[in-house]
Amino acid sequence: QVQLVEFGGGLVQTGGSLRLSCKASGRTFSSVVMGWFRLFPGKAREFVVCTTFSGPNTLHAYSADSVKGRFTISRDNAKNTIYLQMNSLRPEDTAVYYCAAVSTFATMCRRTADSYAYWGQGTQVTVSS
């Protein structure tokens, strides 16, 4: 089993930045696909960014059009942590953000929620206008 815990949500003004962290514990994998999704009230989870790793190598990363150029995914292997750096935040980015993972080798990362086996508990991001 893998446990994912998100940190770093909060309240920020329009144009501000936040960095979310997702720390993985439990079983670790040499090849993994990880992603960030967000949930708006009354809607299905929306894809934000994803990336895929094999050993030390990042094979692919992809961002949704709505966040492209503003949000970046990165990782720290030593800390078993991935990050979501969010810049130029907008009120429409307000949501609960979740990290997700699946153990598989993939040259392309995955943009659908049902592709992921493990999920964090979510962290609230609120952007005030």
Short mmCIF file of C-alpha atoms in Angstrom, two decimals:
data_model
loop_
_atom_site.label_atom_id
_atom_site.label_comp_id
_atom_site.label_asym_id
_atom_site.label_seq_id
_atom_site.Cartn_x
_atom_site.Cartn_y
_atom_site.Cartn_z
CA GLN A 1 0.00 0.00 0.00
CA VAL A 2 0.98 3.57 -0.63
CA GLN A 3 -0.13 6.52 1.43
CA LEU A 4 -0.19 10.01 -0.05
CA VAL A 5 -0.48 13.12 2.08
CA GLU A 6 -0.85 16.62 0.65
CA PHE A 7 0.39 19.78 2.32
CA GLY A 8 0.48 23.43 1.45
CA GLY A 9 -3.04 24.53 0.66
CA GLY A 10 -4.40 27.80 1.94
CA LEU A 11 -5.75 31.21 1.07
CA VAL A 12 -3.97 33.43 -1.41
CA GLN A 13 -4.82 36.56 -3.36
CA THR A 14 -5.25 36.66 -7.10
CA GLY A 15 -1.86 36.64 -8.78
CA GLY A 16 -0.19 34.96 -5.84
CA SER A 17 1.60 31.63 -5.58
CA LEU A 18 1.35 28.45 -3.56
CA ARG A 19 3.35 25.26 -3.56
CA LEU A 20 1.55 22.04 -2.73
CA SER A 21 3.48 19.00 -1.54
CA CYS A 22 2.50 15.36 -1.79
CA LYS A 23 4.53 13.00 0.34
CA ALA A 24 4.41 9.28 -0.39
CA SER A 25 5.01 6.63 2.24
CA GLY A 26 4.65 2.90 2.47
CA ARG A 27 5.57 0.82 -0.51
CA THR A 28 7.69 2.58 -3.12
CA PHE A 29 8.00 1.83 -6.81
CA SER A 30 10.73 2.29 -9.36
CA SER A 31 8.25 3.30 -12.03
CA VAL A 32 5.28 5.47 -11.18
CA VAL A 33 2.82 7.84 -12.73
CA MET A 34 1.74 10.72 -10.52
CA GLY A 35 -0.77 13.43 -11.02
CA TRP A 36 -2.60 16.33 -9.46
CA PHE A 37 -6.33 16.74 -9.81
CA ARG A 38 -8.76 19.26 -8.40
CA LEU A 39 -12.36 19.12 -7.35
CA PHE A 40 -14.87 21.90 -7.71
CA PRO A 41 -18.15 21.70 -5.77
CA GLY A 42 -20.70 19.64 -7.66
CA LYS A 43 -18.28 18.56 -10.38
CA ALA A 44 -16.07 15.60 -11.17
CA ARG A 45 -12.36 15.71 -10.45
CA GLU A 46 -10.49 17.73 -13.03
CA PHE A 47 -7.05 16.86 -14.30
CA VAL A 48 -4.36 19.45 -13.54
CA VAL A 49 -0.89 18.05 -14.23
CA CYS A 50 0.81 14.66 -14.41
CA THR A 51 4.25 13.19 -14.72
CA THR A 52 5.78 9.77 -15.08
CA PHE A 53 9.05 8.49 -13.63
CA SER A 54 11.23 5.46 -14.06
CA GLY A 55 14.03 5.31 -11.53
CA PRO A 56 15.73 8.70 -11.55
CA ASN A 57 14.31 9.67 -14.94
CA THR A 58 11.30 11.84 -15.62
CA LEU A 59 9.83 10.46 -18.82
CA HIS A 60 6.94 12.80 -19.47
CA ALA A 61 4.99 15.65 -17.95
CA TYR A 62 1.76 17.25 -19.09
CA SER A 63 -0.42 20.13 -17.92
CA ALA A 64 -4.04 20.96 -18.56
CA ASP A 65 -4.56 23.94 -20.85
CA SER A 66 -6.17 25.88 -18.01
CA VAL A 67 -2.94 25.84 -15.98
CA LYS A 68 -0.29 25.60 -18.67
CA GLY A 69 2.47 28.12 -18.09
CA ARG A 70 1.30 28.73 -14.52
CA PHE A 71 1.52 25.35 -12.73
CA THR A 72 4.55 23.07 -12.65
CA ILE A 73 5.01 19.58 -11.25
CA SER A 74 8.35 18.50 -9.82
CA ARG A 75 9.74 15.92 -7.43
CA ASP A 76 12.34 15.28 -4.77
CA ASN A 77 13.32 11.62 -4.85
CA ALA A 78 15.13 11.76 -1.54
CA LYS A 79 11.99 12.97 0.19
CA ASN A 80 9.52 10.80 -1.77
CA THR A 81 7.66 13.98 -2.47
CA ILE A 82 6.18 15.64 -5.52
CA TYR A 83 5.29 19.30 -5.69
CA LEU A 84 2.77 21.42 -7.51
CA GLN A 85 4.06 24.96 -7.91
CA MET A 86 1.13 27.23 -8.67
CA ASN A 87 1.82 30.75 -9.89
CA SER A 88 -0.43 33.54 -11.14
CA LEU A 89 -3.35 32.05 -9.26
CA ARG A 90 -6.89 33.01 -10.24
CA PRO A 91 -10.19 32.77 -8.36
CA GLU A 92 -11.23 29.96 -10.73
CA ASP A 93 -8.33 27.87 -9.38
CA THR A 94 -10.17 27.64 -6.05
CA ALA A 95 -10.73 23.93 -5.41
CA VAL A 96 -9.65 20.96 -3.34
CA TYR A 97 -6.43 19.61 -4.82
CA TYR A 98 -5.53 15.93 -4.74
CA CYS A 99 -2.39 14.07 -5.63
CA ALA A 100 -2.64 10.59 -7.10
CA ALA A 101 -0.31 7.76 -8.02
CA VAL A 102 -0.24 4.46 -9.85
CA SER A 103 2.63 2.01 -10.03
CA THR A 104 3.30 1.34 -13.67
CA PHE A 105 5.87 1.99 -16.33
CA ALA A 106 4.48 4.51 -18.78
CA THR A 107 6.12 6.79 -21.32
CA MET A 108 3.07 9.05 -21.25
CA CYS A 109 1.42 10.20 -18.07
CA ARG A 110 -2.31 9.85 -17.47
CA ARG A 111 -5.02 12.47 -17.42
CA THR A 112 -8.02 10.44 -16.24
CA ALA A 113 -8.78 9.99 -12.57
CA ASP A 114 -9.67 6.32 -12.93
CA SER A 115 -6.11 5.60 -14.11
CA TYR A 116 -4.80 6.14 -10.59
CA ALA A 117 -4.81 3.65 -7.72
CA TYR A 118 -3.76 5.81 -4.79
CA TRP A 119 -5.09 9.19 -3.68
CA GLY A 120 -4.31 11.71 -0.99
CA GLN A 121 -6.92 13.26 1.26
CA GLY A 122 -6.92 16.60 -0.56
CA THR A 123 -5.94 20.11 0.40
CA GLN A 124 -8.05 23.25 -0.04
CA VAL A 125 -6.76 26.09 -2.18
CA THR A 126 -8.73 29.33 -2.09
CA VAL A 127 -7.87 32.27 -4.29
CA SER A 128 -9.51 35.54 -3.33
CA SER A 129 -10.33 38.21 -5.87
#
